[in-house]
Coordinates of C-alpha atoms and ligand atoms in Angstrom, one line a residue:
X757 CA -2.0 -28.3 -30.2
X758 CA -0.2 -25.9 -27.9
X759 CA -1.8 -23.1 -25.9
X760 CA -0.1 -20.0 -27.2
X761 CA -1.8 -16.6 -27.5
X762 CA -3.8 -16.5 -24.2
X763 CA -2.5 -16.7 -20.7
X764 CA -4.0 -19.4 -18.4
X765 CA -6.0 -16.7 -16.6
X766 CA -7.5 -15.3 -19.7
X767 CA -8.3 -18.8 -21.0
X768 CA -10.0 -19.7 -17.8
X769 CA -12.2 -16.6 -18.1
X770 CA -13.0 -17.1 -21.7
X771 CA -13.6 -20.8 -21.3
X772 CA -16.1 -20.3 -18.4
X773 CA -17.9 -17.3 -19.8
X774 CA -18.2 -17.9 -23.5
X775 CA -18.3 -20.7 -26.0
X776 CA -14.9 -20.3 -27.5
X777 CA -12.3 -23.0 -28.1
X778 CA -10.3 -23.8 -25.0
X779 CA -7.1 -24.3 -27.0
X780 CA -5.5 -22.5 -29.8
X781 CA -3.5 -23.5 -32.8
X782 CA 0.3 -23.2 -32.5
X783 CA 0.4 -20.6 -35.3
X784 CA 0.9 -16.8 -34.9
X785 CA -2.4 -14.9 -35.1
X786 CA -3.7 -11.3 -35.2
X787 CA -6.1 -10.3 -32.4
X788 CA -9.1 -11.4 -34.5
X789 CA -7.7 -14.9 -34.5
X790 CA -6.6 -14.9 -38.1
X791 CA -3.3 -16.4 -39.0
X792 CA -0.3 -14.1 -39.8
X793 CA 1.5 -14.8 -43.1
X794 CA 4.8 -12.9 -42.5
X795 CA 5.9 -11.4 -39.2
X796 CA 9.3 -10.3 -40.4
X797 CA 8.7 -8.2 -43.5
X798 CA 6.1 -5.3 -43.9
X799 CA 4.1 -5.3 -47.1
X800 CA 5.6 -2.7 -49.4
X801 CA 4.8 -1.4 -52.9
X802 CA 7.6 -3.3 -54.7
X803 CA 11.2 -3.5 -53.6
X804 CA 11.7 0.3 -53.1
X805 CA 8.1 1.6 -52.5
X806 CA 6.4 2.7 -49.3
X807 CA 4.7 0.4 -46.7
X808 CA 1.0 -0.2 -47.4
X809 CA -1.9 0.8 -45.3
X810 CA -3.5 -2.5 -46.1
X811 CA -0.8 -4.5 -44.0
X812 CA -3.3 -5.0 -41.2
X813 CA -0.7 -7.1 -39.2
X814 CA 1.8 -4.2 -39.3
X815 CA -0.9 -1.6 -38.3
X816 CA -2.3 -3.8 -35.4
X817 CA 1.1 -4.7 -34.0
X818 CA 2.1 -1.0 -33.9
X819 CA -1.3 0.1 -32.5
X820 CA -1.1 -2.4 -29.7
X821 CA 2.4 -1.4 -28.9
X822 CA 1.5 2.2 -28.8
X823 CA -1.1 1.4 -26.1
X824 CA 0.9 -0.9 -23.9
X825 CA 1.1 1.6 -20.9
X826 CA -1.8 2.3 -18.6
X827 CA -1.4 5.2 -16.1
X828 CA 1.1 4.4 -13.5
X829 CA -0.1 4.5 -9.8
X830 CA 0.3 8.1 -8.6
X831 CA 2.1 6.6 -5.5
X832 CA 3.6 3.2 -4.9
X833 CA 4.3 2.8 -8.6
X834 CA 7.3 0.4 -8.2
X835 CA 6.0 -2.9 -6.8
X836 CA 6.5 -6.7 -6.7
X837 CA 3.6 -9.0 -6.5
X838 CA 3.5 -12.6 -5.2
X839 CA 0.8 -15.1 -4.5
X840 CA 0.3 -17.2 -1.3
X841 CA -2.1 -18.4 1.4
X842 CA -3.3 -17.2 4.7
X843 CA -4.3 -19.7 7.4
X844 CA -6.4 -18.5 10.3
X845 CA -5.2 -20.0 13.6
X846 CA -7.3 -18.5 16.5
X847 CA -11.0 -18.3 17.3
X848 CA -11.8 -14.7 17.3
X849 CA -15.5 -15.1 16.6
X850 CA -16.3 -12.9 19.6
X851 CA -14.6 -10.1 17.8
X852 CA -15.5 -10.5 14.1
X853 CA -17.9 -12.5 11.9
X854 CA -15.4 -12.4 8.9
X855 CA -15.1 -16.0 7.7
X856 CA -11.4 -15.5 6.8
X857 CA -10.7 -15.8 10.6
X858 CA -12.5 -19.1 11.2
X859 CA -9.6 -21.3 12.5
X860 CA -8.1 -23.7 10.0
X861 CA -9.5 -21.7 7.0
X862 CA -7.0 -21.4 4.1
X863 CA -7.5 -18.2 2.0
X864 CA -5.6 -17.4 -1.2
X865 CA -3.8 -14.1 -1.0
X866 CA -2.0 -11.8 -3.4
X867 CA 0.6 -9.5 -1.8
X868 CA 2.1 -6.4 -3.6
X869 CA 5.1 -4.9 -2.0
X870 CA 6.2 -1.5 -3.2
X871 CA 8.1 1.7 -2.6
X872 CA 6.3 4.9 -2.6
X873 CA 7.6 8.1 -4.1
X874 CA 9.3 7.3 -7.4
X875 CA 8.2 5.7 -10.6
X876 CA 8.0 2.1 -11.9
X877 CA 11.7 1.4 -12.5
X878 CA 13.1 3.6 -9.8
X879 CA 15.8 2.1 -7.5
X880 CA 14.7 0.1 -4.6
X881 CA 17.6 1.3 -2.6
X882 CA 16.1 4.8 -2.2
X883 CA 14.9 5.8 1.3
X884 CA 11.2 5.4 1.4
X885 CA 8.4 3.7 3.3
X886 CA 7.4 0.4 1.8
X887 CA 4.0 -0.7 0.8
X888 CA 2.8 -4.1 2.1
X889 CA -0.7 -4.7 0.6
X890 CA -2.6 -8.0 0.8
X891 CA -5.6 -9.0 -1.1
X892 CA -7.4 -11.9 0.7
X893 CA -9.8 -13.8 -1.6
X894 CA -12.2 -14.8 1.1
X895 CA -15.4 -16.7 1.2
X896 CA -17.2 -13.4 2.0
X897 CA -15.6 -11.6 -0.9
X898 CA -12.3 -9.8 -1.3
X899 CA -10.7 -8.1 1.8
X900 CA -7.7 -5.8 1.1
X901 CA -5.3 -5.0 4.0
X902 CA -3.4 -2.1 2.3
X903 CA -0.6 -1.4 4.7
X904 CA 3.0 -0.3 5.0
X905 CA 6.1 -1.5 6.7
X906 CA 6.0 1.4 9.1
X907 CA 3.4 1.2 11.8
X908 CA 2.6 4.9 11.7
X909 CA 1.9 7.5 9.0
X910 CA 3.2 11.0 8.4
X911 CA -0.2 12.8 8.5
X912 CA -3.6 12.2 10.2
X913 CA -6.1 13.7 7.8
X914 CA -6.6 12.8 4.2
X915 CA -6.9 16.4 3.1
X916 CA -3.2 16.7 3.5
X917 CA -2.2 13.7 1.4
X918 CA -2.0 15.3 -2.1
X919 CA 0.2 18.1 -0.6
X920 CA 2.5 15.7 1.2
X921 CA 3.0 13.6 -1.9
X922 CA 3.7 16.7 -4.0
X923 CA 6.3 17.7 -1.5
X924 CA 7.9 14.3 -1.5
X925 CA 8.0 14.0 -5.3
X926 CA 10.6 15.7 -7.4
X927 CA 10.5 19.5 -8.1
X928 CA 7.8 20.0 -10.8
X929 CA 10.3 22.4 -12.6
X930 CA 13.3 20.2 -12.8
X931 CA 12.1 16.7 -11.9
X932 CA 14.9 16.6 -9.4
X933 CA 14.6 15.6 -5.7
X934 CA 14.7 18.5 -3.4
X935 CA 14.9 18.1 0.4
X936 CA 14.2 21.7 1.0
X937 CA 10.7 21.5 -0.5
X938 CA 10.0 18.5 1.6
X939 CA 11.0 20.2 4.8
X940 CA 9.2 23.4 3.8
X941 CA 6.2 21.2 3.9
X942 CA 7.0 19.1 7.0
X943 CA 8.0 22.1 9.1
X944 CA 4.2 22.7 9.3
X945 CA 3.5 19.0 10.2
X946 CA 4.7 18.3 13.7
X947 CA 2.6 15.1 13.7
X948 CA 5.0 13.6 11.2
X949 CA 8.0 13.5 13.7
X950 CA 7.7 9.8 14.5
X951 CA 7.2 8.6 11.0
X952 CA 10.1 10.9 9.7
X953 CA 12.2 9.3 12.4
X954 CA 11.4 5.9 10.9
X955 CA 12.1 7.1 7.4
X956 CA 15.6 8.5 8.2
X957 CA 16.4 5.5 10.4
X958 CA 17.8 2.4 8.7
X959 CA 14.2 1.1 8.6
X960 CA 13.8 3.5 5.6
X961 CA 16.1 1.2 3.6
X962 CA 15.0 -2.4 4.2
X963 CA 17.4 -5.2 3.0
X964 CA 14.6 -7.1 1.4
X965 CA 10.8 -7.4 1.3
X966 CA 11.2 -10.7 3.2
X967 CA 12.9 -9.0 6.0
X968 CA 10.3 -6.4 7.0
X969 CA 7.1 -6.3 9.0
X970 CA 3.8 -5.0 7.6
X971 CA 1.2 -2.9 9.4
X972 CA -2.4 -1.9 8.8
X973 CA -1.4 1.4 10.4
X974 CA -5.1 2.6 11.1
X975 CA -7.5 1.2 13.5
X976 CA -10.2 -0.8 11.7
X977 CA -13.4 -2.0 13.3
X978 CA -14.2 -5.7 13.9
X979 CA -17.9 -6.4 14.1
X980 CA -19.2 -9.7 15.6
X981 CA -22.4 -11.6 14.9
X982 CA -24.2 -9.6 17.6
X983 CA -23.2 -6.3 15.9
X984 CA -20.7 -5.4 18.6
X985 CA -17.7 -3.3 17.7
X986 CA -14.1 -3.5 18.7
X987 CA -11.2 -1.5 17.3
X988 CA -8.2 -3.4 15.9
X989 CA -4.8 -2.7 14.5
X990 CA -3.2 -5.4 12.3
X991 CA 0.5 -6.3 12.3
X992 CA 2.4 -8.8 10.1
X993 CA 5.6 -10.1 11.7
X994 CA 8.3 -11.5 9.5
X995 CA 9.4 -15.0 10.4
X996 CA 12.5 -14.3 8.4
X997 CA 13.5 -11.5 10.9
X998 CA 14.0 -7.8 10.3
X999 CA 17.1 -6.7 8.3
X1000 CA 17.9 -3.2 7.1
X1001 CA 20.7 -1.6 5.1
X1002 CA 22.7 1.1 6.9
X1003 CA 23.6 4.1 4.8
X1004 CA 27.0 2.6 3.6
X1005 CA 25.4 -0.7 2.7
X1006 CA 22.5 1.1 0.9
X1007 CA 25.0 3.1 -1.2
X1008 CA 27.0 -0.1 -2.0
X1009 CA 23.9 -2.0 -2.9
X1010 CA 22.6 0.6 -5.2
X1011 CA 25.8 0.5 -7.3
X1012 CA 25.4 -3.2 -7.8
X1013 CA 21.6 -3.8 -8.0
X1014 CA 18.8 -1.3 -7.9
X1015 CA 16.2 -4.1 -7.6
X1016 CA 17.7 -5.8 -4.6
X1017 CA 14.4 -6.3 -2.8
X1018 CA 12.6 -7.8 -5.9
X1019 CA 15.6 -10.1 -6.6
X1020 CA 15.7 -11.4 -3.1
X1021 CA 12.0 -12.2 -3.0
X1022 CA 11.6 -13.7 -6.4
X1023 CA 14.8 -15.8 -6.0
X1024 CA 13.8 -17.1 -2.6
X1025 CA 10.3 -18.1 -3.9
X1026 CA 11.8 -19.7 -7.1
X1027 CA 14.1 -21.8 -4.8
X1028 CA 11.1 -23.0 -2.7
X1029 CA 12.3 -20.9 0.3
X1030 CA 8.8 -19.5 1.0
X1031 CA 8.7 -16.5 3.2
X1032 CA 6.2 -16.3 6.1
X1033 CA 4.5 -13.7 8.3
X1034 CA 2.4 -14.2 11.4
X1035 CA -0.6 -11.9 11.6
X1036 CA -1.2 -10.2 15.0
X1037 CA -4.0 -8.0 16.2
X1038 CA -4.3 -5.4 19.0
X1039 CA -7.8 -4.9 20.2
X1040 CA -9.5 -2.0 22.1
X1041 CA -13.1 -1.7 23.2
X1042 CA -14.9 1.6 22.1
X1043 CA -14.9 2.8 25.7
X1044 CA -11.1 2.4 25.9
X1045 CA -10.5 5.1 23.3
X1046 CA -11.1 7.9 25.7
X1047 CA -8.5 6.5 28.2
X1048 CA -5.3 7.4 26.2
X1049 CA -3.3 10.6 26.4
X1050 CA -3.3 10.6 22.6
X1051 CA -6.1 9.8 20.1
X1052 CA -5.9 6.1 19.4
X1053 CA -7.7 6.6 16.0
X1054 CA -4.8 8.9 14.9
X1055 CA -2.7 7.1 12.3
X1056 CA 0.5 8.9 13.5
X1057 CA 0.4 6.8 16.7
X1058 CA 1.1 3.2 17.7
X1059 CA -0.8 1.6 20.7
X1060 CA 2.3 1.0 22.9
X1061 CA 0.9 -0.9 25.9
X1062 CA -1.9 -2.9 24.2
X1063 CA -1.1 -6.6 24.0
X1064 CA -0.9 -8.4 20.7
X1065 CA -2.5 -11.7 19.8
X1066 CA -1.6 -14.0 16.9
X1067 CA -4.5 -14.8 14.6
X1068 CA -2.9 -16.5 11.6
X1069 CA 0.0 -17.1 9.3
X1070 CA 0.7 -16.1 5.7
X1071 CA 3.1 -18.0 3.4
X1072 CA 4.1 -16.6 -0.1
X1073 CA 4.8 -19.4 -2.4
X1074 CA 4.3 -18.4 -6.1
X1075 CA 5.7 -15.7 -8.2
X1076 CA 3.6 -14.0 -10.8
X1077 CA 3.4 -15.5 -14.4
X1078 CA 2.9 -12.0 -15.9
X1079 CA 4.0 -8.8 -14.1
X1080 CA 1.6 -6.5 -16.0
X1081 CA -1.5 -8.7 -15.7
X1082 CA -1.0 -9.4 -12.0
X1083 CA 1.3 -6.9 -10.3
X1084 CA 0.4 -3.8 -12.3
X1085 CA -3.3 -4.5 -12.7
X1086 CA -4.0 -5.5 -9.2
X1087 CA -6.3 -2.9 -7.5
X1088 CA -5.8 -2.9 -3.7
X1089 CA -8.3 -0.7 -1.9
X1090 CA -9.3 -0.1 1.7
X1091 CA -12.8 0.1 0.5
X1092 CA -12.6 -3.7 -0.2
X1093 CA -13.9 -4.8 3.1
X1094 CA -16.1 -7.8 4.0
X1095 CA -18.9 -8.2 6.6
X1096 CA -17.1 -8.2 10.1
X1097 CA -14.4 -5.7 9.1
X1098 CA -15.2 -2.0 8.7
X1099 CA -13.2 1.3 8.5
X1100 CA -12.8 3.2 11.8
X1101 CA -13.4 6.9 12.1
X1102 CA -9.7 7.6 11.5
X1103 CA -9.7 10.7 9.2
X1104 CA -6.9 9.4 7.1
X1105 CA -8.5 6.1 6.5
X1106 CA -11.9 7.7 5.7
X1107 CA -10.1 9.5 2.8
X1108 CA -8.4 6.3 1.6
X1109 CA -11.7 4.5 1.4
X1110 CA -12.7 6.9 -1.3
X1111 CA -9.4 7.6 -3.0
X1112 CA -8.2 4.1 -4.1
X1113 CA -11.3 2.9 -5.7
X1114 CA -11.5 6.3 -7.4
X1115 CA -8.0 6.2 -8.8
X1116 CA -8.5 2.6 -9.9
X1117 CA -11.6 3.6 -12.0
X1118 CA -9.2 6.0 -13.7
X1119 CA -6.2 3.8 -13.8
X1120 CA -7.9 0.5 -14.9
X1121 CA -11.4 1.6 -15.9
X1122 CA -14.9 0.9 -14.5
X1123 CA -14.6 -2.9 -15.1
X1124 CA -11.1 -3.2 -13.4
X1125 CA -12.6 -5.2 -10.5
X1126 CA -13.5 -8.0 -13.0
X1127 CA -9.9 -8.6 -14.1
X1128 CA -8.7 -12.0 -13.2
X1129 CA -6.3 -10.7 -10.5
X1130 CA -9.1 -8.5 -8.9
X1131 CA -12.2 -10.4 -9.2
X1132 CA -13.4 -12.3 -6.1
X1133 CA -13.7 -16.1 -5.8
X1134 CA -17.4 -15.7 -4.9
X1135 CA -20.1 -14.7 -7.4
X1136 CA -20.6 -11.0 -8.0
X1137 CA -24.3 -10.3 -8.2
X1138 CA -25.6 -6.7 -8.7
X1139 CA -27.0 -4.3 -11.2
X1140 CA -23.8 -2.5 -12.0
X1141 CA -23.3 -2.9 -15.7
X1142 CA -21.7 -1.8 -19.0
X1143 CA -18.7 0.6 -19.0
X1144 CA -15.5 0.3 -21.0
X1145 CA -13.9 -3.1 -21.6
X1146 CA -16.8 -5.1 -20.1
X1147 CA -15.7 -8.7 -20.6
X1148 CA -18.7 -10.3 -18.8
X1149 CA -21.3 -12.5 -20.3
X1150 CA -24.6 -11.4 -18.6
X1151 CA -27.7 -13.2 -19.7
X1152 CA -30.3 -12.1 -17.1
X1153 CA -32.8 -9.2 -17.7
X1154 CA -33.1 -8.0 -14.1
X1155 CA -30.5 -5.3 -13.6
X1156 CA -32.3 -3.6 -10.8
X1157 CA -33.3 -4.5 -7.2
X1158 CA -35.8 -5.1 -5.7
X1159 CA -37.4 -7.6 -8.1
X1160 CA -40.0 -10.3 -8.0
X1161 CA -38.7 -11.9 -11.2
X1162 CA -35.3 -12.4 -9.9
X1163 CA -35.1 -11.6 -6.2
X1164 CA -31.6 -10.8 -4.9
X1165 CA -32.2 -9.8 -1.3
X1166 CA -29.6 -7.9 0.6
X1167 CA -28.0 -9.9 3.5
X1168 CA -29.1 -8.6 6.9
X1169 CA -25.9 -10.1 8.4
X1170 CA -23.9 -7.8 6.2
X1171 CA -25.4 -4.5 7.4
X1172 CA -22.9 -1.9 8.5
X1173 CA -22.5 -1.5 12.3
X1174 CA -24.2 1.4 14.0
X1175 CA -22.4 4.2 15.9
X1176 CA -23.9 6.9 18.1
X1177 CA -23.3 10.5 16.9
X1178 CA -23.6 13.8 18.7
X1179 CA -22.5 17.4 18.1
X1180 CA -22.3 19.5 15.0
X1181 CA -20.2 19.2 11.8
X1182 CA -16.8 20.9 12.1
X1183 CA -13.4 21.4 10.5
X1184 CA -11.0 21.3 13.5
X1185 CA -7.9 19.5 14.6
X1186 CA -8.1 16.4 16.7
X1187 CA -7.9 16.7 20.4
X1188 CA -5.0 14.8 22.1
X1189 CA -2.3 15.4 19.4
X1190 CA 0.7 14.3 21.4
X1191 CA 3.0 14.9 18.5
X1192 CA 6.5 14.2 19.9
X1193 CA 6.4 11.5 22.7
X1194 CA 6.3 8.5 20.5
X1195 CA 9.1 9.8 18.2
X1196 CA 11.3 10.1 21.4
X1197 CA 10.3 6.6 22.5
X1198 CA 11.3 5.3 19.1
X1199 CA 14.6 7.1 19.0
X1200 CA 15.6 5.6 22.5
X1201 CA 14.7 2.2 21.3
X1202 CA 17.5 2.2 18.7
X1203 CA 21.0 1.0 19.4
X1204 CA 23.8 3.6 19.6
X1205 CA 24.8 2.7 16.0
X1206 CA 21.2 2.9 14.8
X1207 CA 20.9 6.3 16.5
X1208 CA 24.0 7.6 14.9
X1209 CA 23.0 6.3 11.4
X1210 CA 19.6 8.1 11.9
X1211 CA 21.3 11.3 13.0
X1212 CA 23.6 11.3 10.0
X1213 CA 20.9 10.5 7.5
X1214 CA 18.4 13.1 8.9
X1215 CA 21.1 15.8 9.4
X1216 CA 22.5 15.2 5.9
X1217 CA 19.0 15.8 4.3
X1218 CA 18.3 18.9 6.5
X1219 CA 21.7 20.5 5.9
X1220 CA 20.7 22.3 2.7
X1221 CA 17.3 23.3 3.8
X1222 CA 16.5 27.1 4.3
X1223 CA 17.3 28.2 7.8
X1224 CA 13.8 28.7 9.2
X1225 CA 12.3 25.4 8.1
X1226 CA 15.4 23.7 9.1
X1227 CA 15.3 25.1 12.7
X1228 CA 11.6 24.3 13.0
X1229 CA 12.3 20.6 11.9
X1230 CA 15.2 20.5 14.4
X1231 CA 13.0 21.8 17.2
X1232 CA 10.6 18.9 16.6
X1233 CA 13.4 16.3 16.9
X1234 CA 14.8 18.1 20.0
X1235 CA 11.3 18.1 21.6
X1236 CA 11.1 14.3 20.9
X1237 CA 14.5 13.7 22.6
X1238 CA 17.1 16.3 23.4
X1239 CA 20.0 14.0 22.4
X1240 CA 18.4 13.3 19.0
X1241 CA 17.7 16.9 18.3
X1242 CA 21.3 17.9 19.5
X1243 CA 22.8 15.3 17.2
X1244 CA 20.9 16.2 14.1
X1245 CA 21.5 19.9 14.7
X1246 CA 25.2 19.3 14.7
X1247 CA 25.2 17.3 11.4
X1248 CA 22.8 19.8 9.8
X1249 CA 25.0 22.8 11.0
X1250 CA 22.1 24.3 12.9
X1251 CA 22.1 26.7 15.8
X1252 CA 21.4 24.7 18.9
X1253 CA 20.3 27.7 21.0
X1254 CA 17.7 28.6 18.4
X1255 CA 16.6 25.0 18.3
X1256 CA 16.1 24.9 22.1
X1257 CA 14.2 28.2 22.1
X1258 CA 11.8 26.9 19.4
X1259 CA 11.4 23.5 21.2
X1260 CA 10.5 25.2 24.5
X1261 CA 7.4 26.7 22.8
X1262 CA 6.1 23.3 21.6
X1263 CA 3.4 21.5 23.4
X1264 CA 3.9 17.8 24.3
Ligands
LIG2632 C1 -5.3 9.8 2.9 C2 -4.1 9.1 2.8 C3 -3.8 8.3 1.6 C4 -4.2 8.4 0.3 C5 -5.3 9.4 -0.3 C6 -3.6 7.4 -0.5 C7 -3.7 7.2 -1.9 C8 -3.2 6.2 -2.6 C9 -3.4 6.0 -4.0 C10 -4.2 6.9 -4.9 C11 -2.7 4.9 -4.3 C12 -2.6 4.2 -5.8 C13 -3.6 3.1 -5.8 C14 -3.6 2.5 -7.2 O1 -3.4 3.2 -8.2 O2 -4.0 1.3 -7.3 C15 -2.1 4.4 -3.2 C16 -1.4 3.2 -3.1 C17 -0.9 2.7 -2.0 N1 -1.1 3.2 -0.7 FE1 -1.9 4.9 -0.2 N2 -2.8 6.7 0.3 C18 -2.9 7.1 1.6 C19 -2.3 6.7 2.7 C20 -1.7 5.5 2.8 C21 -1.4 4.8 4.0 C22 -1.6 5.4 5.4 C23 -0.9 3.6 3.7 C24 -0.4 2.5 4.7 C25 -1.1 2.1 5.7 C26 -0.8 3.5 2.3 C27 -0.4 2.4 1.6 C28 -0.5 2.3 0.2 C29 -0.1 1.1 -0.5 C30 0.6 -0.1 0.1 C31 -0.3 1.3 -1.9 C32 0.0 0.4 -3.0 C33 -1.1 -0.6 -3.2 C34 -0.6 -1.6 -4.3 O3 0.4 -2.2 -4.1 O4 -1.3 -1.7 -5.3 N3 -1.4 4.7 1.7 N4 -2.4 5.2 -2.2

C-alpha cells in the first residue's frame, strides 16, 4: 500500500486526532474516500449528449479547483519558506526567561522570506524591502520574529501604514506603478529618509535571500524571572556575507530569471549547502531610553553605539514539501510572543500586534493557528472553540475557566510585565524625531560606487515627480547630507537653490 492522497503532515494530524486508517489504498479517490472509476472522460448522455449533473467526480474536481485560492497577503505576498533549526549559545537568563535562549537548546524554525509590494508571482528583482520572518516552535509556545532585511522602517506610527502601502502599490485606476504617487506621500514623511535611502541603495535589490541580514527593527522587551525589563533589538547576521545587485545587474538578472532569490535558496538547500545566520541582540535598560538624542523606541532608528552580543545561530536545512500548505498558509505574527518576550511601546509595533492576527483570521480563518505549519509543538489548552474548518477532536466538556471539574490555572510566571504610567491620553508626534541624521550617516557609510548607484536610482525615480513633491524630497536628502542631496538633485533635474532653501527650514 502506498500513501497517496494525504500529505505527511495531514496524515500525522489525522492519525493522532482521529481513528482513521493511517495508510490509504493506491487508487484515485474522491474527497469522501470513494474510488474514482474514470478520471479522463466526463459522464455524458450518449456520444453527443450534454454532461450529466450526476457525475459527482467531475463536479467535485471543478468545485475544488474553483476554490484553490485563498486571499493573498495584502503585503509580502511573494515569499519563499524553508525549515531549519535555531541553537541558543549564550546564557542570557538575567535578561529573559524565554526557554528558547537556554544555551544548547535546539528549536525548530520556519523562515519565510518575501518581497513586499507586489503580488505572489511578481519579479524578485524589483526594488523592495525584503521580509525575513521566523517562527520558532519553542517549548514555551510559538514565538515569531517578523522582521525585514532593513534595520529601520519608513514610518513610526501604525496609523500611517495603510496609506503608505496604498502609495507604494500600483495606481488603483491603471494598476501601473507610479513614483509620483509615492513621493506625493513620502514628501509628507521626513522620518522615511533613512529607509528610503536603503531602498534606493543596492540594498534594495539583494542578490539572494542567503546574502542578506535580518532585523527585528523594533525594540522588544525582554523580561527575566524577577519581572525585570530590558529593551532589545534583534539582528540576524548572514554567514554567507552580504551581496546586492547593482542597477545594471538587477536589470540583467530580471531578463534571465525573475525568481533569482528563490532559485538561489532552494538550490543551495537541495545541494546540502545550508545557509546560516547568527542572532545578535542589542540591550538597553529602561533608564537608558532617555539618554539618546532620538527616541530609541522609534522604528525609523537604529541604535548606532550600542554593542551587539551573539546569542545563537540558525541553520536552514529543508525546503518545503508543499508551497501552499507551508509557505502560503504560514501565519507569522508579532502577537505570537512567549513569556520573557513582549512588545515594547513602539507605536508601529503596537499596531502590528493587532494587524497580523486580524488579517490572518480573514486570510486563513479562525482556526488557521491549528494548521500543521502554524500549530505549536506544545499543547494548546483553552476555551477557544468552533469556527469555520475546525479540524480538532475535542472530547472534554469544560470549555470555560475557572473550573473545579477540570482546573486549568493560568501560569503566574507568564504574567505580563508591569510598567509605570503617567500623564493623559493624547494624539501627538513623538518627541526627539531626528529625521535626517542617520540617513546622512548611512549615505556616508557607502563606497563611492554605492553612493553613485544610490544617487542614480533615487534621482531616476524622482525625475518624473511633480515639482513641489520632488523638491521637498530632495530637501530631505540634502539635509541628510549635502553631497547626497546635490547628486540626486542633478539626476532628478531639480533646482539646487530651491532644494537648499527648503533644507534650511528643516529641523535636525
Ligand atoms: C504598522 C505597521 C505594519 C503593519 C500594519 C503591517 C501589516 C502586515 C500585514 C497585514 C501582513 C500580512 C500578514 C499575513 O497575511 O500573514 C504583513 C506581512 C509582513 N510584514 Fe508587516 N506590517 C507593518 C510593518 C512591518 C514592519 C515594521 C516589518 C518589519 C520589521 C514588517 C514585516 C512583515 C513581514 C516579514 C511580513 C510577511 C510575513 C510572512 O512572511 O508571512 N511589517 N504585514
